[in-house]
């Protein structure tokens, strides 16, 4: 930071405007990311036109992991930024949505900075403060219903629900690297086009697909290429992580990642037009937008009319498997991070396989380790469960018109999950947005008992 900007940022007396706060936040995040060394994990998508030269120099200078003292200084700096946001936030404003999101994002980053610095933090509190939503268990009745349906689907495709048969079927139907890349890219492009047509919003959906082999849990990682700024999908073919790309898997993830690319492409367009501050083009996976993005990525096929029905039988299986998997692992995530419980690896495996019989033990063990030992994954991996549960509820209660308006809003600005709940509650005050299966005269509420849920995949999609 230049000296005059630093003094202004450090001045506790000054109340800043929204733009000034966003400028300060932009400075903090881009420098924080640059100085974290080789394993930088603050910024995911970078939707600015191009990084500043000083930022690139910093990244080249800081290749080693930061020391404990440096990590503590990051906590102090992000904490001061949070104080400025809280101090400057107006009582009422036309831009209250953006102010609320900004505060939630910086608050999440403050807690993440503390976790990275080694602060002792209760995991449930850590998840709530980073995701802006209280963690809760998914009802076993819902998991059992979805599991029964999934097993039936598997039997129809492979002839058996036996785990060995499923594994043999996957290997027999494995695509080549080139074939998987081609099909995945085709579906991601199709997703972007369908979203554009359904929402009526303009964005450029150009992207690159790169085959990688990395020992990570993810199948595809979508972000921006740090050198070119183009949207990049890194498609993982790791044998160590059991990444067998069947046609259905490429189909499922093409729609999922196509959503990520489309939403970020629309945001980049808004920033280019001056309708959104560039700070909101620096996305994070440790913050409150993760549950919204991952929840919608997994359930997009239930929001855009006709997509789920257009999937192949295996494509439907893989979508439903990922939805169930996120929620099952969400429950185990809370249990293994609860100091009052002490689950053995065998108990964890039995619980997961109760719902997904063919889940490999090796993957279960790695997931357990990731979710308890990595500060980023301790919050981000749970976001999948939190997001998908809520998105299923929204999709169940909204008709096509309501879903269209829902997606248009989601694509026009950043959202926390509580803000998405407020959006949903506004939409369902109008009968024209409510699904036909909602009883006449019954207005659902996202936090009320009359919201239709738990039947979504077991009744309406089928």
Coordinates of C-alpha atoms in Angstrom, one line a residue:
X1 CA 0.0 0.0 0.0
X2 CA 1.1 3.6 -0.6
X3 CA 1.8 5.5 2.7
X4 CA -1.2 7.8 2.4
X5 CA -3.5 4.9 1.7
X6 CA -2.1 2.9 4.6
X7 CA -2.6 5.8 7.0
X8 CA -6.2 6.2 5.8
X9 CA -6.8 2.5 6.3
X10 CA -5.3 2.5 9.8
X11 CA -7.2 5.7 10.9
X12 CA -9.9 4.3 13.3
X13 CA -11.7 7.7 13.4
X14 CA -12.5 8.0 9.7
X15 CA -15.9 6.7 8.4
X16 CA -15.5 5.5 4.8
X17 CA -17.9 5.4 1.9
X18 CA -18.9 2.1 0.3
X19 CA -16.5 2.7 -2.6
X20 CA -13.6 3.6 -0.2
X21 CA -14.3 0.5 1.9
X22 CA -14.3 -1.7 -1.2
X23 CA -11.1 -0.1 -2.4
X24 CA -9.4 -0.9 1.0
X25 CA -10.8 -4.5 0.9
X26 CA -9.5 -5.0 -2.6
X27 CA -6.0 -3.9 -1.5
X28 CA -6.0 -6.2 1.6
X29 CA -7.2 -9.3 -0.3
X30 CA -4.9 -9.0 -3.2
X31 CA -1.8 -8.4 -1.1
X32 CA -2.9 -11.1 1.5
X33 CA -3.2 -13.6 -1.3
X34 CA 0.1 -12.6 -2.9
X35 CA 2.2 -13.0 0.3
X36 CA 0.9 -16.4 1.3
X37 CA 3.7 -18.2 -0.7
X38 CA 3.4 -21.1 -3.0
X39 CA 0.0 -22.4 -1.7
X40 CA -2.1 -19.3 -2.0
X41 CA -5.8 -19.9 -1.2
X42 CA -7.4 -16.6 -0.5
X43 CA -8.6 -15.6 -4.1
X44 CA -10.3 -18.2 -6.3
X45 CA -11.8 -16.3 -9.3
X46 CA -10.1 -13.0 -10.2
X47 CA -12.5 -11.2 -12.4
X48 CA -10.5 -8.0 -12.8
X49 CA -9.1 -7.2 -16.3
X50 CA -5.6 -8.1 -15.1
X51 CA -3.6 -8.2 -11.9
X52 CA -1.5 -5.1 -11.1
X53 CA 2.3 -5.4 -11.8
X54 CA 3.1 -4.9 -8.1
X55 CA 0.9 -7.8 -7.2
X56 CA 2.8 -10.1 -9.6
X57 CA 6.1 -8.9 -8.1
X58 CA 4.9 -9.7 -4.6
X59 CA 3.9 -13.2 -5.6
X60 CA 7.3 -13.8 -7.1
X61 CA 9.1 -12.5 -4.0
X62 CA 7.0 -14.5 -1.5
X63 CA 7.4 -18.2 -2.4
X64 CA 7.8 -19.6 1.1
X65 CA 4.9 -20.3 3.5
X66 CA 4.4 -17.4 5.9
X67 CA 5.7 -17.7 9.5
X68 CA 3.5 -17.8 12.5
X69 CA 4.2 -14.1 13.2
X70 CA 3.3 -13.2 9.7
X71 CA 0.0 -15.2 9.9
X72 CA -0.8 -13.3 13.1
X73 CA -0.2 -10.0 11.3
X74 CA -2.7 -11.1 8.7
X75 CA -5.3 -11.6 11.5
X76 CA -4.6 -8.1 12.7
X77 CA -4.9 -6.5 9.3
X78 CA -8.1 -8.3 8.3
X79 CA -9.5 -7.5 11.7
X80 CA -8.9 -3.8 11.2
X81 CA -10.6 -4.0 7.9
X82 CA -13.6 -5.6 9.6
X83 CA -13.7 -2.8 12.2
X84 CA -13.7 -0.2 9.4
X85 CA -16.6 -2.0 7.6
X86 CA -18.7 -2.2 10.8
X87 CA -17.9 1.5 11.7
X88 CA -18.7 2.8 8.2
X89 CA -21.8 0.7 7.5
X90 CA -24.8 3.0 7.3
X91 CA -28.0 2.4 9.3
X92 CA -30.0 2.2 6.1
X93 CA -28.9 2.3 2.6
X94 CA -30.2 1.5 -0.9
X95 CA -27.1 -0.7 -1.2
X96 CA -27.7 -2.5 2.1
X97 CA -27.5 -5.9 0.3
X98 CA -23.9 -5.2 -0.8
X99 CA -23.0 -3.8 2.6
X100 CA -24.3 -6.9 4.3
X101 CA -22.5 -9.2 1.9
X102 CA -19.3 -7.2 2.3
X103 CA -19.4 -7.4 6.1
X104 CA -20.2 -11.2 6.0
X105 CA -17.3 -11.8 3.6
X106 CA -14.7 -9.8 5.6
X107 CA -16.0 -11.4 8.9
X108 CA -15.5 -14.9 7.3
X109 CA -12.0 -13.9 6.2
X110 CA -11.2 -12.7 9.7
X111 CA -12.2 -16.1 11.2
X112 CA -10.3 -17.9 8.4
X113 CA -7.2 -15.8 9.1
X114 CA -7.4 -16.8 12.7
X115 CA -7.8 -20.4 11.9
X116 CA -4.8 -20.3 9.6
X117 CA -2.8 -18.6 12.4
X118 CA -3.5 -21.5 14.7
X119 CA -6.1 -19.9 16.9
X120 CA -8.1 -22.5 18.9
X121 CA -11.7 -22.1 17.6
X122 CA -14.7 -24.3 18.1
X123 CA -15.4 -25.9 14.7
X124 CA -19.1 -25.4 14.8
X125 CA -18.6 -21.7 15.6
X126 CA -16.0 -21.5 12.8
X127 CA -18.3 -23.0 10.2
X128 CA -21.2 -20.7 11.3
X129 CA -19.0 -17.5 11.2
X130 CA -17.5 -18.3 7.8
X131 CA -20.7 -19.7 6.1
X132 CA -23.1 -17.2 7.9
X133 CA -25.4 -20.1 8.6
X134 CA -25.7 -22.4 11.6
X135 CA -24.6 -26.0 10.8
X136 CA -27.2 -28.6 11.3
X137 CA -27.7 -32.3 10.6
X138 CA -29.6 -33.5 7.6
X139 CA -32.6 -35.7 8.7
X140 CA -31.8 -39.4 8.3
X141 CA -35.3 -39.9 6.8
X142 CA -34.3 -37.7 3.8
X143 CA -31.0 -39.5 3.4
X144 CA -32.6 -42.9 3.5
X145 CA -35.2 -42.0 0.9
X146 CA -32.6 -40.6 -1.4
X147 CA -30.4 -43.6 -0.9
X148 CA -33.2 -46.1 -1.7
X149 CA -33.8 -44.2 -5.0
X150 CA -30.1 -44.1 -5.8
X151 CA -29.7 -47.8 -5.3
X152 CA -32.7 -48.4 -7.6
X153 CA -31.1 -46.3 -10.2
X154 CA -27.8 -48.1 -9.9
X155 CA -29.5 -51.5 -10.3
X156 CA -31.3 -50.3 -13.4
X157 CA -28.0 -49.2 -15.0
X158 CA -25.5 -51.9 -13.8
X159 CA -27.8 -54.7 -13.0
X160 CA -26.8 -54.7 -9.4
X161 CA -26.2 -52.5 -6.4
X162 CA -23.2 -54.6 -5.3
X163 CA -20.2 -52.2 -4.8
X164 CA -17.9 -54.6 -6.8
X165 CA -20.4 -54.5 -9.7
X166 CA -20.5 -50.7 -9.7
X167 CA -16.7 -50.4 -9.7
X168 CA -16.4 -52.9 -12.5
X169 CA -19.1 -51.0 -14.5
X170 CA -17.3 -47.7 -14.0
X171 CA -14.0 -49.1 -15.3
X172 CA -15.7 -50.8 -18.2
X173 CA -17.4 -47.5 -19.2
X174 CA -14.4 -45.2 -18.5
X175 CA -13.8 -42.5 -21.1
X176 CA -10.3 -41.7 -22.4
X177 CA -8.8 -38.4 -21.3
X178 CA -9.6 -36.7 -24.6
X179 CA -13.1 -38.2 -24.7
X180 CA -13.9 -37.0 -21.1
X181 CA -12.5 -33.5 -21.9
X182 CA -14.6 -33.2 -25.0
X183 CA -17.8 -34.4 -23.4
X184 CA -17.3 -32.3 -20.2
X185 CA -16.5 -29.2 -22.3
X186 CA -19.6 -29.8 -24.5
X187 CA -21.9 -30.0 -21.5
X188 CA -20.3 -26.9 -19.8
X189 CA -20.9 -24.9 -22.9
X190 CA -24.4 -26.2 -23.2
X191 CA -25.1 -25.2 -19.5
X192 CA -23.9 -21.7 -20.1
X193 CA -26.1 -21.3 -23.2
X194 CA -29.2 -22.7 -21.4
X195 CA -28.6 -20.4 -18.5
X196 CA -28.3 -17.4 -20.8
X197 CA -31.5 -18.4 -22.6
X198 CA -33.5 -19.0 -19.4
X199 CA -32.4 -15.9 -17.5
X200 CA -32.1 -13.5 -20.5
X201 CA -28.8 -12.2 -19.1
X202 CA -25.8 -11.5 -21.3
X203 CA -22.3 -12.9 -20.5
X204 CA -19.4 -14.3 -22.5
X205 CA -19.1 -18.0 -21.8
X206 CA -15.6 -18.6 -23.3
X207 CA -13.4 -21.0 -21.3
X208 CA -10.5 -23.5 -21.5
X209 CA -10.3 -27.1 -20.2
X210 CA -7.0 -28.5 -18.9
X211 CA -6.4 -32.1 -18.0
X212 CA -4.5 -32.5 -14.7
X213 CA -3.5 -35.3 -12.3
X214 CA -3.4 -34.0 -8.8
X215 CA -4.0 -35.8 -5.5
X216 CA -7.0 -33.7 -4.5
X217 CA -10.6 -34.5 -3.7
X218 CA -12.1 -32.4 -6.5
X219 CA -13.0 -33.6 -10.0
X220 CA -12.9 -30.2 -11.6
X221 CA -11.7 -26.9 -10.3
X222 CA -13.1 -23.8 -11.9
X223 CA -11.4 -20.4 -11.6
X224 CA -9.4 -17.9 -13.7
X225 CA -6.0 -18.5 -15.3
X226 CA -3.6 -16.2 -13.3
X227 CA -1.6 -15.5 -16.5
X228 CA -4.3 -14.9 -19.1
X229 CA -7.4 -14.1 -16.9
X230 CA -9.5 -16.6 -19.0
X231 CA -11.9 -19.0 -17.3
X232 CA -10.2 -22.3 -16.7
X233 CA -11.6 -25.7 -15.8
X234 CA -8.9 -28.0 -14.5
X235 CA -10.3 -31.6 -15.0
X236 CA -8.7 -34.0 -12.6
X237 CA -7.8 -37.5 -13.8
X238 CA -6.0 -38.6 -10.5
X239 CA -5.8 -42.4 -10.2
X240 CA -4.8 -41.9 -6.5
X241 CA -8.2 -40.2 -5.9
X242 CA -10.2 -42.7 -8.0
X243 CA -11.1 -40.2 -10.8
X244 CA -12.8 -42.5 -13.3
X245 CA -14.6 -40.4 -15.9
X246 CA -17.7 -42.1 -17.2
X247 CA -20.1 -40.4 -19.6
X248 CA -22.5 -39.7 -16.8
X249 CA -19.8 -38.1 -14.6
X250 CA -18.7 -35.8 -17.5
X251 CA -22.3 -34.9 -18.1
X252 CA -23.1 -34.1 -14.4
X253 CA -20.0 -32.0 -13.9
X254 CA -20.3 -30.2 -17.2
X255 CA -23.6 -28.7 -15.9
X256 CA -22.2 -28.1 -12.5
X257 CA -19.0 -26.3 -13.6
X258 CA -20.9 -24.6 -16.5
X259 CA -23.0 -22.9 -13.8
X260 CA -19.8 -21.6 -12.0
X261 CA -18.4 -20.3 -15.2
X262 CA -21.6 -18.7 -16.2
X263 CA -22.2 -16.9 -12.9
X264 CA -18.6 -15.6 -12.8
X265 CA -18.8 -14.5 -16.5
X266 CA -21.9 -12.5 -15.7
X267 CA -20.2 -10.9 -12.7
X268 CA -17.2 -10.0 -14.8
X269 CA -19.5 -8.3 -17.3
X270 CA -21.2 -6.3 -14.4
X271 CA -17.7 -5.2 -13.2
X272 CA -16.7 -4.2 -16.7
X273 CA -19.9 -2.1 -17.0
X274 CA -19.2 -0.4 -13.6
X275 CA -22.3 -1.9 -12.0
X276 CA -20.3 -3.9 -9.4
X277 CA -17.0 -2.9 -7.6
X278 CA -14.0 -5.0 -8.7
X279 CA -13.6 -6.2 -5.1
X280 CA -16.5 -8.5 -5.7
X281 CA -14.5 -10.0 -8.6
X282 CA -12.1 -11.5 -6.0
X283 CA -14.1 -14.6 -4.9
X284 CA -13.1 -16.8 -2.0
X285 CA -14.0 -20.4 -1.1
X286 CA -13.6 -19.9 2.6
X287 CA -16.5 -17.3 2.7
X288 CA -20.3 -17.1 2.7
X289 CA -20.7 -17.4 -1.1
X290 CA -19.4 -21.0 -1.1
X291 CA -22.7 -22.6 0.0
X292 CA -24.6 -20.6 -2.6
X293 CA -22.3 -21.5 -5.4
X294 CA -21.8 -25.1 -4.6
X295 CA -25.4 -25.7 -3.7
X296 CA -26.6 -24.3 -7.0
X297 CA -23.9 -26.0 -8.9
X298 CA -25.1 -29.3 -7.7
X299 CA -28.8 -28.6 -8.3
X300 CA -28.8 -26.4 -11.4
X301 CA -30.4 -29.2 -13.3
X302 CA -33.5 -28.9 -11.1
X303 CA -33.8 -25.1 -11.7
X304 CA -33.5 -24.8 -15.5
X305 CA -36.5 -26.5 -17.1
X306 CA -35.9 -29.7 -18.9
X307 CA -32.3 -30.2 -18.0
X308 CA -32.7 -33.1 -15.6
X309 CA -35.1 -34.9 -18.0
X310 CA -32.5 -34.5 -20.8
X311 CA -29.7 -36.3 -18.9
X312 CA -28.8 -39.9 -19.7
X313 CA -29.8 -42.5 -17.0
X314 CA -26.2 -42.5 -15.7
X315 CA -26.1 -38.7 -15.8
X316 CA -29.2 -38.6 -13.5
X317 CA -27.6 -41.2 -11.3
X318 CA -24.4 -39.1 -10.9
X319 CA -26.3 -35.9 -10.2
X320 CA -28.4 -37.6 -7.5
X321 CA -25.3 -39.4 -6.1
X322 CA -23.5 -36.1 -5.7
X323 CA -26.5 -34.5 -4.0
X324 CA -26.8 -37.4 -1.6
X325 CA -23.0 -37.7 -1.1
X326 CA -22.8 -34.0 -0.1
X327 CA -25.5 -34.4 2.6
X328 CA -24.2 -37.7 3.9
X329 CA -20.7 -36.3 4.2
X330 CA -22.1 -33.1 5.7
X331 CA -23.5 -35.1 8.6
X332 CA -20.2 -37.0 9.1
X333 CA -18.4 -33.7 8.8
X334 CA -20.1 -32.4 11.9
X335 CA -19.7 -35.6 13.8
X336 CA -15.9 -36.0 13.2
X337 CA -15.4 -32.3 14.1
X338 CA -17.3 -32.7 17.4
X339 CA -15.0 -33.2 20.4
X340 CA -17.8 -35.0 22.2
X341 CA -17.7 -37.8 19.6
X342 CA -14.9 -40.1 18.8
X343 CA -15.8 -42.1 15.7
X344 CA -13.5 -44.9 14.6
X345 CA -12.6 -45.1 10.8
X346 CA -14.8 -48.2 10.7
X347 CA -17.8 -46.4 12.2
X348 CA -17.4 -43.6 9.6
X349 CA -17.2 -46.0 6.8
X350 CA -20.3 -47.9 7.9
X351 CA -22.3 -44.7 8.1
X352 CA -21.3 -43.5 4.7
X353 CA -21.9 -46.9 3.1
X354 CA -25.3 -47.2 4.7
X355 CA -26.4 -44.6 2.2
X356 CA -23.8 -45.0 -0.6
X357 CA -22.8 -48.7 -0.6
X358 CA -20.1 -48.4 -3.3
X359 CA -18.1 -45.5 -1.7
X360 CA -14.4 -46.6 -1.6
X361 CA -12.9 -46.9 1.8
X362 CA -9.8 -45.0 0.6
X363 CA -11.9 -42.0 -0.4
X364 CA -13.8 -42.1 2.9
X365 CA -10.5 -42.0 4.9
X366 CA -9.1 -39.1 2.8
X367 CA -12.3 -37.1 3.1
X368 CA -12.2 -37.5 6.9
X369 CA -8.6 -36.3 7.1
X370 CA -9.3 -33.3 4.8
X371 CA -12.3 -32.2 6.8
X372 CA -10.6 -32.3 10.1
X373 CA -7.0 -31.2 9.4
X374 CA -7.3 -28.5 6.7
X375 CA -8.6 -25.0 7.8
X376 CA -10.0 -24.3 4.4
X377 CA -11.7 -27.6 3.8
X378 CA -13.0 -27.6 7.4
X379 CA -15.5 -24.9 6.3
X380 CA -15.6 -25.2 2.5
X381 CA -16.4 -29.0 2.4
X382 CA -19.3 -28.5 4.7
X383 CA -20.6 -25.7 2.4
X384 CA -21.7 -28.4 -0.1
X385 CA -24.1 -30.0 2.3
X386 CA -25.5 -26.7 3.6
X387 CA -26.0 -25.3 0.1
X388 CA -27.5 -28.3 -1.5
X389 CA -30.0 -28.9 1.2
X390 CA -31.3 -25.3 0.9
X391 CA -31.3 -25.3 -2.9
X392 CA -33.4 -28.4 -3.0
X393 CA -36.0 -26.6 -0.8
X394 CA -36.0 -23.6 -3.1
X395 CA -36.4 -25.7 -6.2
X396 CA -39.2 -27.7 -4.6
X397 CA -41.3 -24.7 -3.8
X398 CA -40.7 -22.5 -6.9
X399 CA -42.3 -23.0 -10.3
X400 CA -40.4 -22.2 -13.5
X401 CA -41.3 -18.5 -13.3
X402 CA -40.1 -18.3 -9.7
X403 CA -36.9 -20.2 -10.6
X404 CA -36.2 -17.9 -13.5
X405 CA -36.5 -14.8 -11.2
X406 CA -34.4 -16.6 -8.5
X407 CA -31.6 -17.2 -10.9
X408 CA -31.7 -13.8 -12.4
X409 CA -31.2 -12.3 -8.9
X410 CA -28.4 -14.8 -8.1
X411 CA -26.5 -13.8 -11.2
X412 CA -26.8 -10.1 -10.7
X413 CA -24.9 -9.7 -7.4
X414 CA -23.1 -11.7 -4.7
X415 CA -25.3 -13.5 -2.0
X416 CA -24.8 -15.1 1.4
X417 CA -27.1 -18.0 2.2
X418 CA -29.3 -15.9 4.5
X419 CA -29.7 -13.3 1.7
X420 CA -30.8 -16.1 -0.6
X421 CA -33.3 -17.2 2.0
X422 CA -34.7 -13.6 2.0
X423 CA -34.8 -13.6 -1.8
X424 CA -36.8 -16.9 -1.7
X425 CA -39.2 -15.6 0.9
X426 CA -39.8 -12.5 -1.2
X427 CA -40.5 -14.6 -4.3
X428 CA -43.0 -16.9 -2.6
X429 CA -45.2 -14.0 -1.4
X430 CA -46.5 -14.0 -5.0
X431 CA -48.6 -16.9 -6.1
X432 CA -47.3 -16.7 -9.6
X433 CA -43.9 -17.9 -8.4
X434 CA -45.1 -20.9 -6.2
X435 CA -45.0 -24.5 -7.5
X436 CA -48.3 -26.1 -8.3
X437 CA -47.8 -28.8 -5.6
X438 CA -48.1 -26.3 -2.8
X439 CA -51.5 -26.5 -1.2
X440 CA -53.9 -23.6 -2.1
X441 CA -53.7 -20.7 0.3
X442 CA -50.5 -22.0 2.0
X443 CA -47.6 -19.6 1.6
X444 CA -44.3 -21.3 2.4
X445 CA -41.5 -19.7 4.3
X446 CA -37.9 -20.7 4.1
X447 CA -37.7 -20.9 7.8
X448 CA -41.2 -22.2 8.4
X449 CA -42.7 -25.6 8.9
X450 CA -44.8 -25.4 5.7
X451 CA -41.9 -25.5 3.3
X452 CA -42.1 -28.5 1.1
X453 CA -38.9 -30.5 1.5
X454 CA -37.6 -34.1 1.9
X455 CA -39.8 -35.3 -1.0
X456 CA -37.9 -33.5 -3.8
X457 CA -35.9 -36.2 -5.5
X458 CA -38.1 -39.1 -4.3
X459 CA -41.3 -37.8 -5.8
X460 CA -41.3 -34.7 -8.1
X461 CA -38.2 -35.3 -10.2
X462 CA -39.0 -38.9 -10.7

